[in-house]
CSV table of C-alpha atoms in Angstrom, one decimal:
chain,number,residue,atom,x,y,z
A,1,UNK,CA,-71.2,-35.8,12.6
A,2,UNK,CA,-74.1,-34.9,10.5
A,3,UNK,CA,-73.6,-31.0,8.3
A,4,UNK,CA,-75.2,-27.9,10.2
A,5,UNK,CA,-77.3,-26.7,7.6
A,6,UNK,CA,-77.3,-23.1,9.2
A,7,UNK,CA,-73.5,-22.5,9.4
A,8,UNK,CA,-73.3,-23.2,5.2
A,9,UNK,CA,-74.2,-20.4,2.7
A,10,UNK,CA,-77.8,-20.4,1.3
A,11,UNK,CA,-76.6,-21.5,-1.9
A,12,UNK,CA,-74.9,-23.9,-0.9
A,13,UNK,CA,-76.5,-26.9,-2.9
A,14,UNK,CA,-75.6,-24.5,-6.3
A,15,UNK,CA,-71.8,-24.0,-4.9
A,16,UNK,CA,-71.5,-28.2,-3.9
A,17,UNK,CA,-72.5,-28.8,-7.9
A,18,UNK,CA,-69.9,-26.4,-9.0
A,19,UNK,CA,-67.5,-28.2,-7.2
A,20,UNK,CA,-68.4,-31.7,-7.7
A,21,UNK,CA,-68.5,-30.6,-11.8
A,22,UNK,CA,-65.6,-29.0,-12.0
A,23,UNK,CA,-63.7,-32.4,-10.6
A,24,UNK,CA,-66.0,-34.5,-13.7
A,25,UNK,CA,-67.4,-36.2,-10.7
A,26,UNK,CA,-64.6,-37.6,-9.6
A,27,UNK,CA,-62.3,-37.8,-5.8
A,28,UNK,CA,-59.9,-35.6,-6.2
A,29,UNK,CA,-58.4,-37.4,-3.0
A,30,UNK,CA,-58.3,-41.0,-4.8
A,31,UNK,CA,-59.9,-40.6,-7.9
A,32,UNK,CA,-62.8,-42.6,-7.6
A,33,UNK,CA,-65.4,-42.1,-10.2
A,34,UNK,CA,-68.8,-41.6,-8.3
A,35,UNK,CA,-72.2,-41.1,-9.2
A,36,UNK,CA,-73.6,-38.4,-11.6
A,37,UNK,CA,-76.6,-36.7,-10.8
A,38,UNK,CA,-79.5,-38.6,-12.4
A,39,UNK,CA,-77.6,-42.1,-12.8
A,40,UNK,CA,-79.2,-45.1,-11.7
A,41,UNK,CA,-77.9,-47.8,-9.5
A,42,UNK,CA,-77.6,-50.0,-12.9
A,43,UNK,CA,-76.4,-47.6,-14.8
A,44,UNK,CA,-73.8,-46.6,-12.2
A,45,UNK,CA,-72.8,-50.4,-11.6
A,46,UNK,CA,-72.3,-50.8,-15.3
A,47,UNK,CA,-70.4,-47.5,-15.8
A,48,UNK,CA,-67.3,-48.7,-12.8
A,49,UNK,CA,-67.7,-52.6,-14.5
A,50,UNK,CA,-67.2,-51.1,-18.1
A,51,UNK,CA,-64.9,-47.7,-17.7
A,52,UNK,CA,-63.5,-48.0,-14.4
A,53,UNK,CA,-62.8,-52.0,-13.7
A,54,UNK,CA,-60.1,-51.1,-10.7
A,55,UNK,CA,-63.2,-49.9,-8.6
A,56,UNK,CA,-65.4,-52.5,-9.3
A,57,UNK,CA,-64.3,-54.6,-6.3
A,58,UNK,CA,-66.0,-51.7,-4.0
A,59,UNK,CA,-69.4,-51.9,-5.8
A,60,UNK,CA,-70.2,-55.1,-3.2
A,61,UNK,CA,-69.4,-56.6,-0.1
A,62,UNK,CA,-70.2,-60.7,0.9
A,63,UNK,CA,-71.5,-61.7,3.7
A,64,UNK,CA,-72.0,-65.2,4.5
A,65,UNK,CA,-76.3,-65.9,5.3
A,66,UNK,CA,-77.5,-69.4,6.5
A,67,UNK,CA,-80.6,-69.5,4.8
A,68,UNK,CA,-78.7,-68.2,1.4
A,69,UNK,CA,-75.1,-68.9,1.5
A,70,UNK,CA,-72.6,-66.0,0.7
A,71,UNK,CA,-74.7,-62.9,-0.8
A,72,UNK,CA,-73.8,-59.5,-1.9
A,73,UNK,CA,-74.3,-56.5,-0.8
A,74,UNK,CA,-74.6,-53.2,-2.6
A,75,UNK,CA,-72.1,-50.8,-1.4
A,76,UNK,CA,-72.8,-47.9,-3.9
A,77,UNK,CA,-72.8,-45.0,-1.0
A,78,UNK,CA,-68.6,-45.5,-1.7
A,79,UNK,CA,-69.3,-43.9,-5.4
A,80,UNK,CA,-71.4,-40.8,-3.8
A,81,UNK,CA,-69.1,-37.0,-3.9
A,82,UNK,CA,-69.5,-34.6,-1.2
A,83,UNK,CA,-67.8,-31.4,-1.5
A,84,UNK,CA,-65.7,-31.3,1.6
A,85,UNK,CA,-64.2,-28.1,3.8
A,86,UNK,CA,-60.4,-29.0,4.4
A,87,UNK,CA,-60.3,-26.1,6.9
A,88,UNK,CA,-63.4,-26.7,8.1
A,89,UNK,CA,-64.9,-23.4,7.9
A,90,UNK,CA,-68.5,-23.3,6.5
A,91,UNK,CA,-68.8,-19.8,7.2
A,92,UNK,CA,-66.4,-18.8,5.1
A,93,UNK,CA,-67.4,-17.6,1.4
A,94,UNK,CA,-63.8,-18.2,0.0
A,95,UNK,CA,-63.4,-22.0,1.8
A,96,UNK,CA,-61.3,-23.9,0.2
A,97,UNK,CA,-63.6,-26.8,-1.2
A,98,UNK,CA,-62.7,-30.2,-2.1
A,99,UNK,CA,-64.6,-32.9,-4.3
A,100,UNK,CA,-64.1,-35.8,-1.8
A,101,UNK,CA,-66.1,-39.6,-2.2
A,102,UNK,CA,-67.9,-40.5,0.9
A,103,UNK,CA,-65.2,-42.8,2.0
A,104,UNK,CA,-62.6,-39.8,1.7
A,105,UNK,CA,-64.4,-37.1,3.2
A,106,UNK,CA,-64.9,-39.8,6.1
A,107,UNK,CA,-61.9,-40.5,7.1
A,108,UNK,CA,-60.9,-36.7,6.7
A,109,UNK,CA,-63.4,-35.6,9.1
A,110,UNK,CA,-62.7,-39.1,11.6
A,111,UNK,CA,-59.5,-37.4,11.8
A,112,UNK,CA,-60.7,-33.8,13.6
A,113,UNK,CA,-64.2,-34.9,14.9
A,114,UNK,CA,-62.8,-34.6,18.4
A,115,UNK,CA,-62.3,-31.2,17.6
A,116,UNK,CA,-65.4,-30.3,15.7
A,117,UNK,CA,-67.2,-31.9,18.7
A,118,UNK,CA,-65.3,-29.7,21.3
A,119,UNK,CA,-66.3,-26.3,18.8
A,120,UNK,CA,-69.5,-27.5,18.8
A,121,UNK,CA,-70.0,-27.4,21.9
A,122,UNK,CA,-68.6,-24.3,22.2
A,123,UNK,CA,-71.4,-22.8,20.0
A,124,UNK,CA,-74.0,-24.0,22.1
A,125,UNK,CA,-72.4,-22.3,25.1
A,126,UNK,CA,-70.2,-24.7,26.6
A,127,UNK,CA,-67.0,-22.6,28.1
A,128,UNK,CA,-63.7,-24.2,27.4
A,129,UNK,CA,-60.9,-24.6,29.6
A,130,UNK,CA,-57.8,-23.2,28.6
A,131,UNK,CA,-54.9,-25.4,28.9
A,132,UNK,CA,-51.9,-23.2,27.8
A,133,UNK,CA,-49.3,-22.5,30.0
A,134,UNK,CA,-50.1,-25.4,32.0
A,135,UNK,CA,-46.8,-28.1,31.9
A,136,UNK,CA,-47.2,-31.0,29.1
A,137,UNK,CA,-49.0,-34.1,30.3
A,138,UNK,CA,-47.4,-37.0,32.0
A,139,UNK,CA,-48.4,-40.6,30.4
A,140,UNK,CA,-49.8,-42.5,32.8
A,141,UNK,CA,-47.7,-44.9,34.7
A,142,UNK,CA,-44.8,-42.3,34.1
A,143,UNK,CA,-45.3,-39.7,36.2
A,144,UNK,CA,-43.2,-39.6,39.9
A,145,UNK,CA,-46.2,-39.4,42.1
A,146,UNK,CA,-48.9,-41.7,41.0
A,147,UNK,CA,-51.4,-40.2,43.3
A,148,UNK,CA,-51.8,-37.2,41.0
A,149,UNK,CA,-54.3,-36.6,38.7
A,150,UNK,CA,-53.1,-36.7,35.2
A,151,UNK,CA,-53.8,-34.6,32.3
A,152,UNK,CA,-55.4,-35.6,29.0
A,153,UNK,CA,-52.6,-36.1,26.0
A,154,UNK,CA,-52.9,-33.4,24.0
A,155,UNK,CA,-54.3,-35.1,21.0
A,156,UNK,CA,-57.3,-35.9,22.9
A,157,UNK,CA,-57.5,-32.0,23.1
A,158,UNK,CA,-57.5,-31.1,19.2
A,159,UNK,CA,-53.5,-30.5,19.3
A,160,UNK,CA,-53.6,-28.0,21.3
């Protein structure tokens, strides 16, 4: 899910270099060494190969071609940083801010996009049914009566 430029602070670009500084450009999740502001695709390519030869298997990917055999492919987006919201809370001034690699900060946010999804919504104007108080889902086939409608599991709800 793409960022909502409107919910982050107006100096947000200043406060996401701060961040990604402070960590020397580096995940702070893995330690992957990413991309410094300026650095070319050469230049970063060389940098992993030279200082950093554990991540040089994630520079490329092969993939098999008719007309030229096996080929690589750059994969240098895996070396950008974003500065990630754990809590994700943009509006907040005192977020806690992490400086995640793409690859990172995607699997963090994979892991509550049902949720943001469901708050986005909610936004927009989209009412929410509340589902406390009402008894804990059945899985399907379980249940005593398999006429009745079932609930959703709960992690489909963002743990509620």
């Amino acid at each position: 899910m793409p960022m909502d430029r409107r919910r982050y602070p107006k100096a947000w670009e200043s406060i996401a270099l701060q961040i990604k500084t402070a960590a020397n450009w580096t995940c702070e999740a893995c330690n992957r060494p990413c991309r410094r502001p300026g650095e070319l695709d050469a230049e970063l390519v060389e940098r992993i190969e030279t200082d950093h030869s554990a991540w040089a298997k994630d520079l490329y990917e092969w993939q098999e071609t008719e007309e030229f055999g096996a080929i690589e492919i750059p994969k240098l987006t895996r070396f950008t940083l974003t500065t990630a919201h754990p809590n994700h809370d943009p509006e907040n001034p005192d977020a806690e801010l992490k400086a995640w690699c793409s690859p990172c900060h995607c699997r963090y946010d994979l892991k509550a996009m049902g949720t943001k999804k469901r708050l986005k919504l909610e936004r927009s104007g989209q009412l929410t049914i509340d589902l406390i108080g009402i008894t804990d889902p059945i899985p399907a086939g379980q249940g005593k009566d398999p006429t009745r409608i079932q609930l959703p599991l709960r992690e489909e709800l963002g743990g509620l």
